[in-house]
């Protein structure tokens, strides 16, 4: 299936979790937050939340600005 | 100088810094140290795996509290989601709510801002909304449960100073929550004026980060905020049209 991770399409196997999607970008687990289809997925649910085809995963962190 | 208290939390510095516009993390680090700030705002963006260094590490090292903002949001929905992501990533319910109307002026959208503020307050956030210099909107946001209001002096990054000091005074007069002058500061006298008008704090970034010497301007801002606060508390003399002798006129 295809999921979008920070705007880029990724081919992933069925059952891929939020934690696995995050690990394509970073090994960090603090200072990072995830939304799937505009809903926040809390850190404690990353391992148990499986993605579906066409899901939009956004992985955010704090940067300079504002 | 007396403490600033926002939502029950005490700050001995009345200068809140932003992080936008700094040419490097090193320059930002020096400027933040010189400013004496105890709270600094950061934006939330997509994680860049190639990014070097982290503004969060820098703030942690300096023991500066992080105030996430919703810069870049154009709707209440975007701002609420960004605030929730910031709370998740940074572990703080505090948010500088910023909902922009258009990219040319970067002026805050009052309708979207109010909508987002109500939703965030209901969700348990400590909301500090960035707004125009509108006394009526400031009052409504306070009534909606915001922990402070942050009227602009002039558009973001413009350095035009405080374009409507009268409105800032009206906001201060009516407010029971802290008023933080946010945006438009160009140089130290602007920051001092904000405090003389009765603002409780000043938030600025560009004036420092894009100055020729950011660390020196950060020091200037720190002292200007202190001077302005003291002058406000001291109570200035009334303005007069003609001279008033300060010593006896007869020998």
mmCIF file of C-alpha atoms in Angstrom:
data_model
loop_
_atom_site.group_PDB
_atom_site.id
_atom_site.type_symbol
_atom_site.label_atom_id
_atom_site.label_comp_id
_atom_site.label_asym_id
_atom_site.label_seq_id
_atom_site.Cartn_x
_atom_site.Cartn_y
_atom_site.Cartn_z
ATOM 1 C CA UNK A 1 0.000 0.000 0.000
ATOM 2 C CA UNK A 2 0.994 3.633 -0.409
ATOM 3 C CA UNK A 3 1.091 6.102 2.470
ATOM 4 C CA UNK A 4 2.142 9.736 2.434
ATOM 5 C CA UNK A 5 4.804 10.591 5.017
ATOM 6 C CA UNK A 6 5.394 14.344 5.279
ATOM 7 C CA UNK A 7 4.070 14.781 1.760
ATOM 8 C CA UNK A 8 6.165 12.058 0.123
ATOM 9 C CA UNK A 9 4.615 8.801 -1.124
ATOM 10 C CA UNK A 10 6.069 5.628 0.435
ATOM 11 C CA UNK A 11 5.356 2.025 -0.592
ATOM 12 C CA UNK A 12 4.985 0.090 2.678
ATOM 13 C CA UNK A 13 3.802 -3.384 3.626
ATOM 14 C CA UNK A 14 0.323 -3.935 5.040
ATOM 15 C CA UNK A 15 0.221 -3.552 8.813
ATOM 16 C CA UNK A 16 2.916 -0.867 8.891
ATOM 17 C CA UNK A 17 2.565 1.078 12.139
ATOM 18 C CA UNK A 18 2.897 4.776 12.914
ATOM 19 C CA UNK A 19 6.126 3.960 14.793
ATOM 20 C CA UNK A 20 7.590 2.373 11.647
ATOM 21 C CA UNK A 21 6.563 5.353 9.542
ATOM 22 C CA UNK A 22 8.254 7.736 11.985
ATOM 23 C CA UNK A 23 11.421 5.625 11.958
ATOM 24 C CA UNK A 24 11.845 6.316 8.217
ATOM 25 C CA UNK A 25 12.566 9.936 9.204
ATOM 26 C CA UNK A 26 14.098 9.877 12.664
ATOM 27 C CA UNK A 27 15.142 7.706 15.584
ATOM 28 C CA UNK A 28 13.927 10.422 17.963
ATOM 29 C CA UNK A 29 10.835 9.714 20.048
ATOM 30 C CA UNK A 30 10.776 12.927 22.043
ATOM 31 C CA UNK A 31 10.187 16.410 20.682
ATOM 32 C CA UNK A 32 8.224 14.833 17.836
ATOM 33 C CA UNK A 33 4.478 14.561 17.250
ATOM 34 C CA UNK A 34 2.444 12.686 14.674
ATOM 35 C CA UNK A 35 -0.903 13.274 13.005
ATOM 36 C CA UNK A 36 -2.553 10.736 10.728
ATOM 37 C CA UNK A 37 -5.217 12.259 8.492
ATOM 38 C CA UNK A 38 -5.241 15.390 10.674
ATOM 39 C CA UNK A 39 -5.773 13.514 13.959
ATOM 40 C CA UNK A 40 -3.021 13.428 16.590
ATOM 41 C CA UNK A 41 -1.679 9.943 17.390
ATOM 42 C CA UNK A 42 -0.200 10.059 20.891
ATOM 43 C CA UNK A 43 3.268 8.631 21.461
ATOM 44 C CA UNK A 44 1.901 5.719 23.494
ATOM 45 C CA UNK A 45 -0.207 4.588 20.505
ATOM 46 C CA UNK A 46 2.495 4.704 17.802
ATOM 47 C CA UNK A 47 3.355 0.991 18.104
ATOM 48 C CA UNK A 48 -0.241 -0.179 18.051
ATOM 49 C CA UNK A 49 -1.676 2.107 15.377
ATOM 50 C CA UNK A 50 -1.577 0.468 11.952
ATOM 51 C CA UNK A 51 -1.733 2.613 8.852
ATOM 52 C CA UNK A 52 -4.190 2.141 5.986
ATOM 53 C CA UNK A 53 -3.716 2.711 2.273
ATOM 54 C CA UNK A 54 -3.588 6.436 1.331
ATOM 55 C CA UNK A 55 -3.140 7.575 4.947
ATOM 56 C CA UNK A 56 -1.466 10.959 5.328
ATOM 57 C CA UNK A 57 1.166 10.870 8.067
ATOM 58 C CA UNK A 58 2.593 14.164 9.303
ATOM 59 C CA UNK A 59 5.646 14.061 11.568
ATOM 60 C CA UNK A 60 6.328 17.437 13.169
ATOM 61 C CA UNK A 61 8.943 18.932 15.427
ATOM 62 C CA UNK A 62 9.803 22.361 16.807
ATOM 63 C CA UNK A 63 11.883 24.642 14.594
ATOM 64 C CA UNK A 64 12.986 28.280 14.621
ATOM 65 C CA UNK A 65 10.111 30.564 13.751
ATOM 66 C CA UNK A 66 7.467 32.969 14.981
ATOM 67 C CA UNK B 1 11.601 44.670 38.547
ATOM 68 C CA UNK B 2 8.412 42.916 39.690
ATOM 69 C CA UNK B 3 7.561 39.454 38.368
ATOM 70 C CA UNK B 4 5.397 38.820 35.337
ATOM 71 C CA UNK B 5 2.689 36.250 36.074
ATOM 72 C CA UNK B 6 0.911 34.414 33.261
ATOM 73 C CA UNK B 7 -1.584 31.665 34.140
ATOM 74 C CA UNK B 8 -0.064 31.447 37.626
ATOM 75 C CA UNK B 9 3.481 31.032 36.343
ATOM 76 C CA UNK B 10 6.118 33.570 37.393
ATOM 77 C CA UNK B 11 8.746 35.113 35.141
ATOM 78 C CA UNK B 12 11.367 37.595 36.279
ATOM 79 C CA UNK B 13 12.060 38.632 32.658
ATOM 80 C CA UNK B 14 9.389 40.568 30.796
ATOM 81 C CA UNK B 15 11.025 39.971 27.429
ATOM 82 C CA UNK B 16 9.703 36.964 25.537
ATOM 83 C CA UNK B 17 11.824 36.068 22.555
ATOM 84 C CA UNK B 18 10.996 34.570 19.197
ATOM 85 C CA UNK B 19 13.382 32.426 17.208
ATOM 86 C CA UNK B 20 12.538 33.447 13.634
ATOM 87 C CA UNK B 21 15.074 35.134 11.404
ATOM 88 C CA UNK B 22 18.310 34.037 13.084
ATOM 89 C CA UNK B 23 21.048 33.200 10.571
ATOM 90 C CA UNK B 24 22.237 30.259 12.691
ATOM 91 C CA UNK B 25 21.575 28.459 15.957
ATOM 92 C CA UNK B 26 24.851 29.850 17.326
ATOM 93 C CA UNK B 27 23.761 33.451 16.727
ATOM 94 C CA UNK B 28 20.351 32.663 18.216
ATOM 95 C CA UNK B 29 21.959 31.080 21.260
ATOM 96 C CA UNK B 30 24.085 34.158 21.959
ATOM 97 C CA UNK B 31 21.127 36.481 21.443
ATOM 98 C CA UNK B 32 18.849 34.490 23.759
ATOM 99 C CA UNK B 33 21.502 34.455 26.458
ATOM 100 C CA UNK B 34 22.004 38.224 26.175
ATOM 101 C CA UNK B 35 18.253 38.905 26.208
ATOM 102 C CA UNK B 36 17.771 37.270 29.611
ATOM 103 C CA UNK B 37 14.521 35.760 28.336
ATOM 104 C CA UNK B 38 12.861 32.943 30.274
ATOM 105 C CA UNK B 39 10.347 31.949 27.594
ATOM 106 C CA UNK B 40 10.874 31.673 23.858
ATOM 107 C CA UNK B 41 8.513 30.780 21.062
ATOM 108 C CA UNK B 42 9.106 28.112 18.410
ATOM 109 C CA UNK B 43 7.193 27.017 15.312
ATOM 110 C CA UNK B 44 6.044 23.485 14.471
ATOM 111 C CA UNK B 45 7.081 22.109 11.082
ATOM 112 C CA UNK B 46 7.574 18.820 9.274
ATOM 113 C CA UNK B 47 10.599 17.008 10.640
ATOM 114 C CA UNK B 48 13.597 17.377 8.328
ATOM 115 C CA UNK B 49 15.917 14.360 8.694
ATOM 116 C CA UNK B 50 18.827 16.430 7.357
ATOM 117 C CA UNK B 51 18.409 19.307 9.832
ATOM 118 C CA UNK B 52 21.492 20.001 11.925
ATOM 119 C CA UNK B 53 21.099 20.929 15.558
ATOM 120 C CA UNK B 54 17.806 21.590 17.265
ATOM 121 C CA UNK B 55 16.327 24.742 18.667
ATOM 122 C CA UNK B 56 14.788 22.575 21.415
ATOM 123 C CA UNK B 57 18.204 21.368 22.595
ATOM 124 C CA UNK B 58 19.373 24.965 22.694
ATOM 125 C CA UNK B 59 16.401 26.077 24.827
ATOM 126 C CA UNK B 60 16.839 23.093 27.150
ATOM 127 C CA UNK B 61 20.522 23.910 27.643
ATOM 128 C CA UNK B 62 19.677 27.516 28.480
ATOM 129 C CA UNK B 63 16.784 26.454 30.740
ATOM 130 C CA UNK B 64 14.380 28.612 28.716
ATOM 131 C CA UNK B 65 10.704 27.610 28.667
ATOM 132 C CA UNK B 66 9.370 26.763 25.243
ATOM 133 C CA UNK B 67 6.206 28.470 23.970
ATOM 134 C CA UNK B 68 5.023 26.711 20.819
ATOM 135 C CA UNK B 69 3.248 28.875 18.256
ATOM 136 C CA UNK B 70 0.886 28.155 15.393
ATOM 137 C CA UNK B 71 2.736 30.327 12.868
ATOM 138 C CA UNK B 72 1.864 29.394 9.308
ATOM 139 C CA UNK B 73 -1.777 28.533 10.057
ATOM 140 C CA UNK B 74 -4.539 30.253 8.080
ATOM 141 C CA UNK B 75 -7.601 28.591 9.637
ATOM 142 C CA UNK B 76 -8.831 27.744 13.129
ATOM 143 C CA UNK B 77 -8.766 24.050 12.236
ATOM 144 C CA UNK B 78 -5.083 24.157 11.247
ATOM 145 C CA UNK B 79 -4.204 26.109 14.379
ATOM 146 C CA UNK B 80 -6.028 23.700 16.706
ATOM 147 C CA UNK B 81 -4.285 20.693 15.133
ATOM 148 C CA UNK B 82 -0.893 22.430 15.301
ATOM 149 C CA UNK B 83 -1.444 23.294 18.973
ATOM 150 C CA UNK B 84 -2.371 19.686 19.751
ATOM 151 C CA UNK B 85 0.744 18.432 17.946
ATOM 152 C CA UNK B 86 2.871 20.937 19.854
ATOM 153 C CA UNK B 87 1.379 19.787 23.162
ATOM 154 C CA UNK B 88 2.174 16.189 22.202
ATOM 155 C CA UNK B 89 5.725 16.950 20.998
ATOM 156 C CA UNK B 90 6.758 19.420 23.693
ATOM 157 C CA UNK B 91 4.638 18.398 26.657
ATOM 158 C CA UNK B 92 3.228 21.873 27.271
ATOM 159 C CA UNK B 93 -0.385 23.071 27.128
ATOM 160 C CA UNK B 94 0.830 26.622 26.438
ATOM 161 C CA UNK B 95 0.381 27.975 22.932
ATOM 162 C CA UNK B 96 0.931 31.276 21.193
ATOM 163 C CA UNK B 97 -2.110 31.216 18.928
ATOM 164 C CA UNK B 98 -1.347 32.810 15.586
ATOM 165 C CA UNK B 99 -3.796 32.576 12.680
ATOM 166 C CA UNK B 100 -2.750 34.663 9.722
ATOM 167 C CA UNK B 101 -5.152 36.283 7.241
ATOM 168 C CA UNK B 102 -2.826 36.555 4.231
ATOM 169 C CA UNK B 103 0.847 36.239 3.357
ATOM 170 C CA UNK B 104 1.356 39.817 2.210
ATOM 171 C CA UNK B 105 0.493 41.521 5.503
ATOM 172 C CA UNK B 106 0.721 38.531 7.870
ATOM 173 C CA UNK B 107 -1.997 40.290 9.855
ATOM 174 C CA UNK B 108 -3.909 38.064 12.273
ATOM 175 C CA UNK B 109 -7.382 36.884 11.224
ATOM 176 C CA UNK B 110 -9.697 37.879 14.113
ATOM 177 C CA UNK B 111 -12.541 35.473 13.237
ATOM 178 C CA UNK B 112 -10.367 32.368 12.891
ATOM 179 C CA UNK B 113 -8.298 33.381 15.924
ATOM 180 C CA UNK B 114 -11.367 33.721 18.141
ATOM 181 C CA UNK B 115 -12.791 30.413 16.912
ATOM 182 C CA UNK B 116 -9.496 28.613 17.565
ATOM 183 C CA UNK B 117 -9.119 30.287 20.994
ATOM 184 C CA UNK B 118 -12.522 29.034 22.161
ATOM 185 C CA UNK B 119 -11.757 25.485 21.002
ATOM 186 C CA UNK B 120 -8.285 25.452 22.582
ATOM 187 C CA UNK B 121 -9.472 26.872 25.916
ATOM 188 C CA UNK B 122 -12.167 24.167 25.991
ATOM 189 C CA UNK B 123 -9.429 21.598 25.343
ATOM 190 C CA UNK B 124 -7.400 22.771 28.359
ATOM 191 C CA UNK B 125 -4.780 24.891 26.623
ATOM 192 C CA UNK B 126 -3.175 28.016 28.063
ATOM 193 C CA UNK B 127 -3.910 30.284 25.114
ATOM 194 C CA UNK B 128 -1.956 33.442 24.260
ATOM 195 C CA UNK B 129 -3.534 34.849 21.101
ATOM 196 C CA UNK B 130 -1.718 37.153 18.681
ATOM 197 C CA UNK B 131 -4.185 39.830 17.571
ATOM 198 C CA UNK B 132 -4.476 43.227 15.941
ATOM 199 C CA UNK B 133 -4.517 46.283 18.217
ATOM 200 C CA UNK B 134 -8.272 45.889 18.723
ATOM 201 C CA UNK B 135 -9.534 46.578 22.260
ATOM 202 C CA UNK B 136 -12.917 44.923 21.625
ATOM 203 C CA UNK B 137 -11.355 41.687 20.367
ATOM 204 C CA UNK B 138 -8.870 41.677 23.243
ATOM 205 C CA UNK B 139 -11.749 41.893 25.721
ATOM 206 C CA UNK B 140 -13.690 39.115 24.003
ATOM 207 C CA UNK B 141 -10.646 36.822 24.023
ATOM 208 C CA UNK B 142 -10.093 37.481 27.708
ATOM 209 C CA UNK B 143 -13.751 36.634 28.383
ATOM 210 C CA UNK B 144 -13.281 33.452 26.337
ATOM 211 C CA UNK B 145 -10.614 32.346 28.820
ATOM 212 C CA UNK B 146 -7.325 33.321 27.191
ATOM 213 C CA UNK B 147 -4.399 33.600 29.624
ATOM 214 C CA UNK B 148 -3.038 36.761 27.984
ATOM 215 C CA UNK B 149 -3.587 38.861 24.877
ATOM 216 C CA UNK B 150 -0.842 39.734 22.422
ATOM 217 C CA UNK B 151 -1.694 42.786 20.328
ATOM 218 C CA UNK B 152 0.674 43.797 17.539
ATOM 219 C CA UNK B 153 2.529 47.082 17.406
ATOM 220 C CA UNK B 154 2.895 46.797 13.620
ATOM 221 C CA UNK B 155 3.019 43.919 11.083
ATOM 222 C CA UNK B 156 5.391 41.009 11.772
ATOM 223 C CA UNK B 157 8.981 41.778 10.829
ATOM 224 C CA UNK B 158 8.158 45.349 9.768
ATOM 225 C CA UNK B 159 10.098 47.093 12.532
ATOM 226 C CA UNK B 160 7.602 49.966 12.316
ATOM 227 C CA UNK B 161 7.176 50.221 16.077
ATOM 228 C CA UNK B 162 3.840 50.877 17.753
ATOM 229 C CA UNK B 163 1.553 52.405 15.107
ATOM 230 C CA UNK B 164 -1.410 52.988 17.405
ATOM 231 C CA UNK B 165 -0.260 53.616 20.970
ATOM 232 C CA UNK B 166 -3.748 54.829 21.922
ATOM 233 C CA UNK B 167 -5.307 51.431 21.139
ATOM 234 C CA UNK B 168 -2.584 49.634 23.086
ATOM 235 C CA UNK B 169 -3.418 51.878 26.074
ATOM 236 C CA UNK B 170 -7.125 51.066 25.694
ATOM 237 C CA UNK B 171 -6.349 47.332 25.660
ATOM 238 C CA UNK B 172 -4.167 47.677 28.758
ATOM 239 C CA UNK B 173 -6.810 49.721 30.636
ATOM 240 C CA UNK B 174 -9.500 47.103 30.133
ATOM 241 C CA UNK B 175 -7.454 43.921 30.512
ATOM 242 C CA UNK B 176 -7.271 41.760 33.630
ATOM 243 C CA UNK B 177 -4.898 39.323 31.920
ATOM 244 C CA UNK B 178 -1.339 40.228 30.873
ATOM 245 C CA UNK B 179 -0.977 42.265 27.690
ATOM 246 C CA UNK B 180 2.078 41.292 25.665
ATOM 247 C CA UNK B 181 3.085 43.582 22.821
ATOM 248 C CA UNK B 182 3.905 41.239 19.963
ATOM 249 C CA UNK B 183 5.296 42.129 16.535
ATOM 250 C CA UNK B 184 6.468 45.382 14.999
ATOM 251 C CA UNK B 185 9.264 46.237 17.422
ATOM 252 C CA UNK B 186 12.189 47.743 15.493
ATOM 253 C CA UNK B 187 14.527 49.025 18.142
ATOM 254 C CA UNK B 188 14.918 49.480 21.873
ATOM 255 C CA UNK B 189 12.798 52.648 22.176
ATOM 256 C CA UNK B 190 9.803 50.733 20.725
ATOM 257 C CA UNK B 191 10.121 48.098 23.455
ATOM 258 C CA UNK B 192 10.448 50.771 26.142
ATOM 259 C CA UNK B 193 7.353 52.544 24.777
ATOM 260 C CA UNK B 194 5.336 49.313 24.918
ATOM 261 C CA UNK B 195 6.161 48.973 28.602
ATOM 262 C CA UNK B 196 5.529 52.687 29.291
ATOM 263 C CA UNK B 197 2.070 52.273 27.733
ATOM 264 C CA UNK B 198 1.403 49.620 30.368
ATOM 265 C CA UNK B 199 2.063 46.371 28.531
ATOM 266 C CA UNK B 200 3.133 43.570 30.850
ATOM 267 C CA UNK B 201 5.718 42.128 28.478
ATOM 268 C CA UNK B 202 7.141 42.372 24.973
ATOM 269 C CA UNK B 203 7.598 39.564 22.461
ATOM 270 C CA UNK B 204 10.054 40.148 19.629
ATOM 271 C CA UNK B 205 12.317 38.223 17.293
ATOM 272 C CA UNK B 206 13.303 39.935 14.052
ATOM 273 C CA UNK B 207 14.435 43.170 15.715
ATOM 274 C CA UNK B 208 17.131 41.109 17.438
ATOM 275 C CA UNK B 209 17.817 38.219 15.080
ATOM 276 C CA UNK B 210 18.220 40.448 11.999
ATOM 277 C CA UNK B 211 20.073 43.293 13.733
ATOM 278 C CA UNK B 212 23.670 43.837 12.633
ATOM 279 C CA UNK B 213 24.747 42.565 16.041
ATOM 280 C CA UNK B 214 21.977 40.382 17.481
ATOM 281 C CA UNK B 215 23.593 39.863 20.887
ATOM 282 C CA UNK B 216 24.047 43.603 21.396
ATOM 283 C CA UNK B 217 20.463 44.349 20.332
ATOM 284 C CA UNK B 218 19.241 41.599 22.676
ATOM 285 C CA UNK B 219 20.976 43.374 25.552
ATOM 286 C CA UNK B 220 19.438 46.680 24.437
ATOM 287 C CA UNK B 221 15.955 45.110 24.403
ATOM 288 C CA UNK B 222 16.449 43.579 27.832
ATOM 289 C CA UNK B 223 17.374 46.959 29.292
ATOM 290 C CA UNK B 224 14.670 48.817 27.362
ATOM 291 C CA UNK B 225 11.964 46.513 28.724
ATOM 292 C CA UNK B 226 13.268 47.000 32.253
ATOM 293 C CA UNK B 227 13.511 50.790 31.818
ATOM 294 C CA UNK B 228 10.015 50.995 30.336
ATOM 295 C CA UNK B 229 8.530 48.925 33.145
ATOM 296 C CA UNK B 230 10.186 51.049 35.824
ATOM 297 C CA UNK B 231 9.060 54.271 34.122
ATOM 298 C CA UNK B 232 5.491 52.966 33.972
ATOM 299 C CA UNK B 233 5.548 52.146 37.668
ATOM 300 C CA UNK B 234 7.236 55.443 38.553
ATOM 301 C CA UNK B 235 4.416 57.424 36.901
ATOM 302 C CA UNK B 236 5.501 59.958 34.326
ATOM 303 C CA UNK B 237 4.912 63.708 34.690
ATOM 304 C CA UNK B 238 1.975 65.159 32.762
ATOM 305 C CA UNK B 239 2.686 66.721 29.370
ATOM 306 C CA UNK B 240 2.298 70.538 29.370
ATOM 307 C CA UNK B 241 2.079 73.025 26.549
ATOM 308 C CA UNK B 242 4.388 75.522 28.273
ATOM 309 C CA UNK B 243 7.359 75.457 30.587
ATOM 310 C CA UNK B 244 6.992 74.913 34.296
ATOM 311 C CA UNK B 245 9.926 76.241 36.296
ATOM 312 C CA UNK B 246 11.633 73.667 38.404
ATOM 313 C CA UNK B 247 13.323 76.263 40.594
ATOM 314 C CA UNK B 248 11.980 79.541 42.146
ATOM 315 C CA UNK B 249 11.764 82.358 39.566
ATOM 316 C CA UNK B 250 12.606 85.088 42.067
ATOM 317 C CA UNK B 251 16.139 85.420 43.437
#
